[in-house]
Coordinates of C-alpha atoms in Angstrom, one line a residue:
M1 CA 12.4 -27.7 22.0
T2 CA 10.2 -24.5 23.5
P3 CA 9.4 -22.1 20.5
R4 CA 10.7 -18.7 20.8
R5 CA 8.0 -16.3 22.3
F6 CA 7.8 -12.6 21.2
D7 CA 5.4 -11.0 23.8
A8 CA 3.1 -7.7 22.7
A9 CA 5.8 -5.2 24.0
E10 CA 8.7 -7.0 21.4
R11 CA 6.7 -7.0 18.5
R12 CA 5.5 -3.3 19.3
A13 CA 9.4 -2.5 19.4
R14 CA 9.7 -4.2 16.1
L15 CA 7.3 -2.3 14.7
A16 CA 8.4 1.3 15.9
L17 CA 12.1 0.4 14.8
R18 CA 11.5 -1.7 11.7
H19 CA 9.1 0.9 10.4
R20 CA 11.0 3.7 11.0
H21 CA 8.8 5.2 13.6
V22 CA 11.8 6.2 15.8
P23 CA 14.1 9.2 15.2
D24 CA 17.6 7.0 14.7
E25 CA 16.0 4.9 11.8
R26 CA 14.6 7.9 9.4
T27 CA 16.2 8.5 6.5
D28 CA 15.8 10.7 3.5
D29 CA 15.9 7.7 0.9
V30 CA 12.6 7.1 -0.5
V31 CA 13.3 4.1 -1.9
A32 CA 14.8 2.9 1.0
I33 CA 11.8 4.0 3.3
T34 CA 9.3 2.0 0.4
D35 CA 11.4 -1.2 0.2
G36 CA 12.0 -1.0 4.1
L37 CA 7.8 -1.5 4.2
V38 CA 7.8 -3.7 1.1
A39 CA 5.4 -1.4 -0.6
L40 CA 3.2 1.5 -0.1
H41 CA -0.6 1.7 -0.5
S42 CA -1.6 3.7 -3.3
T43 CA -5.3 4.0 -3.3
D44 CA -5.1 6.9 -2.2
P45 CA -2.3 9.1 -3.7
V46 CA -2.0 11.0 -0.5
S47 CA -1.2 7.9 1.7
V48 CA 2.1 7.2 -0.3
H49 CA 3.4 10.7 0.1
L50 CA 2.8 11.4 3.9
S51 CA 3.9 7.4 4.7
V52 CA 7.5 8.3 3.2
A53 CA 7.4 12.1 4.3
A54 CA 6.4 10.5 8.2
R55 CA 10.0 8.7 7.9
M56 CA 12.3 11.0 6.2
R57 CA 14.8 12.8 8.7
T58 CA 13.8 16.3 6.5
P59 CA 10.2 15.6 5.1
D60 CA 10.2 16.6 1.3
L61 CA 7.0 15.9 -0.6
A62 CA 8.9 16.4 -4.1
A63 CA 11.4 13.6 -3.1
L64 CA 9.1 11.2 -4.0
E65 CA 7.8 12.7 -7.1
R66 CA 11.2 12.7 -8.1
A67 CA 11.4 9.0 -7.4
L68 CA 8.4 8.0 -9.1
F69 CA 8.6 10.7 -12.3
G70 CA 11.9 11.6 -12.7
E71 CA 14.4 8.9 -11.5
R72 CA 11.8 6.3 -11.7
S73 CA 13.4 4.2 -9.2
L74 CA 9.9 3.5 -7.9
L75 CA 6.5 2.6 -9.9
R76 CA 2.7 2.2 -9.2
H77 CA 1.4 -1.3 -10.3
H78 CA -1.9 -3.4 -9.3
A79 CA -1.0 -6.3 -6.9
M80 CA -1.7 -8.0 -3.7
R81 CA -5.4 -7.7 -3.1
R82 CA -5.8 -6.2 -6.3
T83 CA -4.7 -3.0 -4.9
L84 CA -2.6 -0.5 -6.2
W85 CA 0.7 0.0 -4.9
V86 CA 4.0 1.8 -5.2
F87 CA 7.4 -0.4 -5.2
G88 CA 11.1 -0.5 -5.9
H89 CA 11.9 -2.4 -8.9
D90 CA 13.1 -5.7 -7.4
T91 CA 9.8 -6.0 -4.9
A92 CA 7.6 -5.1 -8.0
R93 CA 9.0 -7.9 -10.1
L94 CA 8.2 -10.2 -7.3
A95 CA 5.0 -9.0 -6.7
H96 CA 3.8 -9.0 -10.2
H97 CA 4.5 -12.8 -10.3
A98 CA 3.6 -13.7 -7.1
A99 CA 0.1 -12.0 -7.0
T100 CA -0.5 -9.5 -10.2
L101 CA -0.3 -12.5 -12.8
G102 CA -3.1 -14.3 -10.7
L103 CA -5.4 -11.6 -11.1
V104 CA -4.8 -11.3 -15.1
P105 CA -7.4 -14.0 -16.5
V106 CA -10.0 -13.0 -14.1
Q107 CA -9.9 -9.2 -15.4
R108 CA -9.4 -10.3 -18.9
R109 CA -12.7 -12.4 -18.6
A110 CA -14.5 -9.4 -17.2
L111 CA -13.5 -7.3 -19.9
L112 CA -14.6 -9.6 -22.6
A113 CA -17.7 -9.9 -20.9
M114 CA -18.3 -6.0 -21.0
L115 CA -17.2 -6.2 -24.4
E116 CA -19.9 -8.6 -25.9
A117 CA -22.4 -6.4 -23.7
G118 CA -21.5 -3.3 -25.3
G119 CA -21.9 -5.1 -28.9
V120 CA -18.5 -6.2 -29.9
A121 CA -19.1 -9.3 -32.1
A122 CA -15.5 -10.7 -31.6
P123 CA -14.2 -9.5 -28.3
E124 CA -11.2 -11.7 -28.5
Q125 CA -10.0 -10.2 -31.6
W126 CA -11.3 -6.5 -30.6
L127 CA -9.1 -6.8 -27.3
A128 CA -6.1 -8.0 -29.3
E129 CA -6.2 -5.2 -31.8
A130 CA -7.0 -2.7 -29.5
A131 CA -4.1 -3.5 -27.0
A132 CA -2.0 -3.6 -30.2
A133 CA -3.1 0.0 -30.9
V134 CA -2.6 1.2 -27.6
D135 CA 1.0 0.2 -27.1
E136 CA 1.8 1.4 -30.6
L137 CA 0.4 4.8 -29.1
L138 CA 2.5 4.7 -25.8
V139 CA 5.5 4.1 -27.5
A140 CA 5.6 6.8 -30.1
S141 CA 3.4 9.3 -28.2
G142 CA 3.2 8.4 -24.4
P143 CA 2.8 9.3 -21.4
L144 CA -1.0 10.0 -22.2
T145 CA -3.9 10.3 -20.0
A146 CA -7.2 8.0 -20.7
R147 CA -8.9 10.6 -22.0
E148 CA -5.8 11.5 -24.8
V149 CA -5.5 7.7 -25.8
G150 CA -9.5 8.0 -26.3
A151 CA -9.1 11.0 -28.3
A152 CA -6.0 9.5 -30.6
L153 CA -8.0 6.0 -30.9
P154 CA -11.6 6.8 -31.1
E155 CA -12.3 3.5 -32.2
L156 CA -11.7 2.4 -28.9
A157 CA -13.6 4.9 -26.9
R158 CA -16.9 2.7 -27.5
P159 CA -18.9 2.7 -24.2
V160 CA -19.2 -0.6 -22.7
P161 CA -21.5 -1.4 -19.4
V162 CA -19.7 -1.6 -16.0
G163 CA -21.1 -2.7 -12.7
G164 CA -24.5 -3.9 -11.8
G165 CA -27.6 -2.9 -10.0
A166 CA -27.6 0.5 -8.6
Y167 CA -23.9 0.5 -9.6
A168 CA -24.4 0.5 -13.4
T169 CA -22.6 2.5 -15.6
T170 CA -20.6 2.9 -18.6
Q171 CA -17.2 3.4 -19.6
G172 CA -14.8 4.0 -22.6
A173 CA -13.6 0.6 -23.8
H174 CA -10.3 2.2 -24.0
S175 CA -10.1 2.9 -20.1
R176 CA -10.8 -0.9 -19.3
V177 CA -8.1 -1.5 -21.9
L178 CA -5.6 0.2 -20.3
L179 CA -6.3 -1.2 -17.1
Q180 CA -6.2 -4.6 -18.2
L181 CA -2.9 -3.8 -19.8
G182 CA -1.8 -2.4 -16.5
F183 CA -2.6 -6.1 -14.8
E184 CA -0.2 -7.5 -17.4
G185 CA 2.6 -5.5 -17.0
R186 CA 2.5 -3.8 -20.4
V187 CA 1.5 -0.2 -19.0
L188 CA 2.2 1.6 -16.2
R189 CA 0.9 4.7 -14.5
A190 CA 3.0 8.1 -14.9
R191 CA 2.7 11.2 -13.5
P192 CA -0.8 12.2 -12.4
T193 CA -2.8 14.9 -14.4
G194 CA -2.9 17.4 -11.3
T195 CA -0.9 17.6 -8.2
W196 CA 0.5 15.2 -6.1
I197 CA -3.0 14.5 -4.4
N198 CA -4.3 13.4 -7.5
G199 CA -5.3 9.9 -8.6
Q200 CA -5.8 10.6 -11.9
Y201 CA -2.5 9.2 -13.9
R202 CA -1.0 9.2 -17.2
W203 CA -0.2 6.1 -19.2
A204 CA 3.1 4.9 -20.0
S205 CA 4.5 2.0 -22.0
A206 CA 6.0 -0.2 -19.4
G207 CA 9.0 -0.9 -21.8
E208 CA 9.8 3.2 -21.9
W209 CA 9.0 3.9 -18.4
F210 CA 10.9 0.8 -16.7
P211 CA 13.6 -0.6 -18.5
G212 CA 13.6 -4.5 -18.3
G213 CA 10.4 -4.6 -17.4
F214 CA 8.7 -7.4 -14.8
G215 CA 10.9 -9.8 -16.9
E216 CA 9.8 -13.7 -16.2
A217 CA 9.9 -15.5 -13.0
D218 CA 8.7 -18.4 -11.2
V219 CA 5.7 -18.1 -9.6
R220 CA 6.6 -20.2 -6.6
A221 CA 9.7 -18.7 -6.1
A222 CA 8.4 -14.8 -6.7
A223 CA 6.1 -15.9 -3.7
A224 CA 8.8 -17.2 -1.4
G225 CA 10.7 -13.8 -2.1
L226 CA 7.8 -11.8 -1.5
A227 CA 6.8 -13.7 2.0
A228 CA 10.7 -13.1 2.9
R229 CA 10.3 -9.7 2.5
W230 CA 7.0 -9.2 4.3
L231 CA 8.3 -11.6 7.2
R232 CA 11.5 -9.3 7.5
V233 CA 9.3 -6.3 7.9
F234 CA 6.1 -7.3 9.8
G235 CA 7.2 -10.7 11.1
P236 CA 6.8 -12.6 13.5
A237 CA 3.4 -12.8 12.7
T238 CA 0.7 -15.4 11.7
R239 CA 0.2 -17.4 8.6
T240 CA -3.5 -15.7 8.4
D241 CA -1.8 -12.1 8.3
L242 CA 0.6 -12.9 5.6
R243 CA -2.4 -14.6 3.5
W244 CA -4.6 -11.5 4.0
W245 CA -1.9 -9.2 3.1
A246 CA -0.9 -11.0 0.1
G247 CA -4.5 -12.1 -0.9
W248 CA -3.0 -15.7 -1.4
T249 CA -4.8 -19.3 -0.8
V250 CA -4.0 -21.1 2.4
A251 CA -1.8 -23.3 0.2
T252 CA 0.1 -20.5 -1.8
T253 CA 0.5 -19.0 2.0
K254 CA 1.7 -22.4 3.5
R255 CA 4.3 -23.0 0.7
A256 CA 5.9 -19.8 0.6
L257 CA 6.5 -20.3 4.3
L258 CA 7.6 -23.4 3.9
D259 CA 10.1 -22.4 1.2
V260 CA 11.9 -19.7 2.9
G261 CA 12.3 -21.8 5.8
A262 CA 10.2 -20.0 8.3
V263 CA 10.6 -21.0 11.8
A264 CA 7.5 -21.5 14.2
V265 CA 7.3 -19.1 17.0
E266 CA 4.6 -17.9 19.7
V267 CA 3.2 -14.3 19.1
S268 CA 1.3 -12.5 22.0
E269 CA -2.1 -11.0 20.4
G270 CA -1.7 -8.5 23.0
N271 CA -4.4 -9.9 25.5
G272 CA -2.1 -12.4 27.1
V273 CA -3.2 -15.3 24.5
F274 CA -0.2 -16.6 22.5
V275 CA -1.0 -18.3 19.4
E276 CA 1.1 -19.9 16.3
G277 CA 3.3 -17.4 14.7
W278 CA 6.2 -17.2 11.8
T279 CA 9.6 -15.7 11.2
L280 CA 12.4 -16.0 9.5
P281 CA 15.4 -18.5 10.7
D282 CA 18.1 -15.6 11.0
D283 CA 15.2 -13.3 12.8
L284 CA 14.9 -14.8 16.3
E285 CA 17.3 -12.5 18.5
P286 CA 16.0 -10.4 21.0
T287 CA 14.6 -6.9 19.8
P288 CA 16.2 -3.9 22.0
A289 CA 14.1 -1.6 23.4
A290 CA 13.1 1.3 21.4
P291 CA 13.0 4.9 22.2
L292 CA 10.0 7.1 22.1
S293 CA 8.0 7.5 19.1
A294 CA 5.1 9.3 18.0
R295 CA 4.0 9.7 14.5
L296 CA 0.8 10.8 12.5
L297 CA 0.7 8.3 9.8
P298 CA -1.8 8.6 7.1
G299 CA -4.9 6.3 6.0
L300 CA -3.8 3.1 4.5
D301 CA 0.0 3.3 6.3
P302 CA 1.7 0.0 6.1
S303 CA 1.9 0.1 9.8
T304 CA -1.9 0.0 9.9
M305 CA -2.4 -2.5 7.0
G306 CA 0.4 -4.9 7.4
W307 CA -1.8 -7.4 9.5
K308 CA -5.0 -8.5 9.8
Q309 CA -4.6 -9.9 13.4
R310 CA -3.5 -6.3 14.8
A311 CA -4.9 -6.6 18.4
F312 CA -0.8 -6.5 19.6
H313 CA -0.8 -2.7 18.6
L314 CA -4.5 -1.6 18.6
D315 CA -6.6 -1.9 21.3
P316 CA -10.0 -3.9 19.7
A317 CA -12.4 -1.4 21.3
H318 CA -10.8 1.2 18.9
V319 CA -11.4 -0.6 15.8
P320 CA -14.9 0.7 15.0
Q321 CA -13.6 4.6 15.5
L322 CA -10.4 4.1 12.9
F323 CA -11.6 1.5 10.2
D324 CA -14.3 1.7 8.1
R325 CA -16.5 -1.3 7.2
N326 CA -14.4 -2.4 4.6
G327 CA -11.7 -2.4 7.1
N328 CA -9.6 0.3 5.7
G329 CA -7.8 2.0 8.4
G330 CA -7.8 5.9 8.5
P331 CA -5.1 8.5 9.5
C332 CA -3.8 7.1 12.7
L333 CA -1.8 8.8 15.8
W334 CA 1.0 6.0 16.7
V335 CA 3.0 6.0 20.3
D336 CA 5.6 3.4 20.7
G337 CA 4.3 0.8 18.0
R338 CA 0.7 1.2 19.0
I339 CA -2.1 3.0 17.6
V340 CA -3.9 5.2 20.1
G341 CA -5.7 8.0 18.1
S342 CA -6.5 9.8 14.9
W343 CA -6.2 13.0 12.8
V344 CA -7.4 14.6 10.5
Q345 CA -6.6 17.7 8.5
R346 CA -9.5 20.7 9.0
P347 CA -10.3 23.0 6.0
D348 CA -8.1 26.0 7.4
G349 CA -5.1 23.6 7.1
R350 CA -4.7 22.9 10.9
I351 CA -4.4 19.4 12.2
A352 CA -6.8 18.0 14.6
M353 CA -6.2 15.2 16.7
R354 CA -8.1 12.8 18.9
L355 CA -6.5 10.5 21.5
L356 CA -8.3 7.5 22.7
E357 CA -6.1 6.4 25.3
D358 CA -3.7 8.2 27.9
V359 CA 0.0 8.6 26.2
G360 CA 1.3 10.8 29.0
E361 CA 3.1 14.4 28.5
E362 CA 6.0 13.7 26.8
A363 CA 4.3 11.5 23.9
R364 CA 1.5 13.7 23.7
A365 CA 3.9 17.0 23.1
E366 CA 5.9 15.0 20.6
L367 CA 2.4 14.4 18.8
E368 CA 1.7 18.1 18.6
R369 CA 5.1 18.9 17.2
H370 CA 5.0 16.3 14.5
A371 CA 1.3 18.0 13.8
G372 CA 2.9 21.3 13.5
E373 CA 5.8 20.0 11.1
L374 CA 2.6 18.0 8.6
E375 CA 1.0 21.7 8.9
A376 CA 3.9 23.4 7.8
L377 CA 4.6 20.5 5.1
L378 CA 1.2 20.6 3.7
G379 CA 1.5 24.3 3.5
E380 CA -1.8 25.6 1.5
V381 CA -2.4 22.0 0.1
R382 CA -5.8 21.0 1.3
F383 CA -6.8 17.0 1.1
S384 CA -9.6 14.9 2.0
V385 CA -9.2 11.2 3.0
R386 CA -10.5 8.7 0.4
F387 CA -11.3 6.1 3.5
P388 CA -12.0 8.3 6.5
A389 CA -11.8 7.1 9.7
P390 CA -15.7 7.3 11.2
V391 CA -14.1 9.2 14.2
Q392 CA -13.4 12.1 11.8
A393 CA -16.3 13.2 11.3
A394 CA -16.3 14.3 14.8
L395 CA -13.2 15.8 14.3
L396 CA -14.0 18.2 11.5
A397 CA -16.9 19.3 13.4

């Protein structure tokens, strides 16, 4: 039987529809937006807010804050590729068991080595007692900043070495303990210390902040559940794409695809070459044509960072201008499911855009309309991109 073939145009139409680039797919339900993208990259807090706002019918920056800190229907947690994400509850549980817990032993060994290098005679015992003290403090008095935890528990604030070579420094041990407890799912990041663009968070007891917590789950079943959610949003895609996005081994990736009954198909890489891809067995129907879409999406947006092999929606010649040397995608202009340029907020608040290809007058006008909407939404807020695209230096000049 000939495998189902998905050309680049159909993959882009799927992207535009499923990632809510088109007007009719937008919603003001921020949890639905987050779940509909599996998760939101939170390394840069600005990304989370602007990724959601770009997909809302009525953009509202406060809506995400309500979900994160008022309703607590979303949460921040380290998971795939040791990256900080924003999740809905069910996906957070899957990601914790399928990705985060595998990182815990590595993080723990690193912390114990820091403690030993910092002069702690019995690192294992010290860490156990420190973790218990932090747990007790946060239940009684949290959420608290790391600085407040250190002030309340000064015996934990001893300096430990972090990094090496030119990057060697020291940090209070309590900060590293909080990070370790975060990976273990015992504490969570709560409201930031400043405004929504700030990446310094208070810490809360997971039991207090996230009733029921991450629970127990079979790692293999969790991986299958996470793979299924990813395929629904990003599929059809290659095994390499899933492995990269999830940070899994080849074996884990193959097993997860097998467990969800993924079907082998052919996917275009955008250059007329078709390679093996995978999709869910109930997701083989032709994709309807998507209406015009034109959006300004922030750096690290899921549409940009959901695949490793992006040639179907990104001209490889544009990569050096839009991605840094570590593969972080900066703010991008999107038209009809493909990346066509970059944008930046200038110091005066204006949005400057740089198109890298001709998109036609209608799409250009829609990009300019969205830029104006974004300027109004941001108002007096000024932000810098944590991982700027190389082309942005010219846009800021």
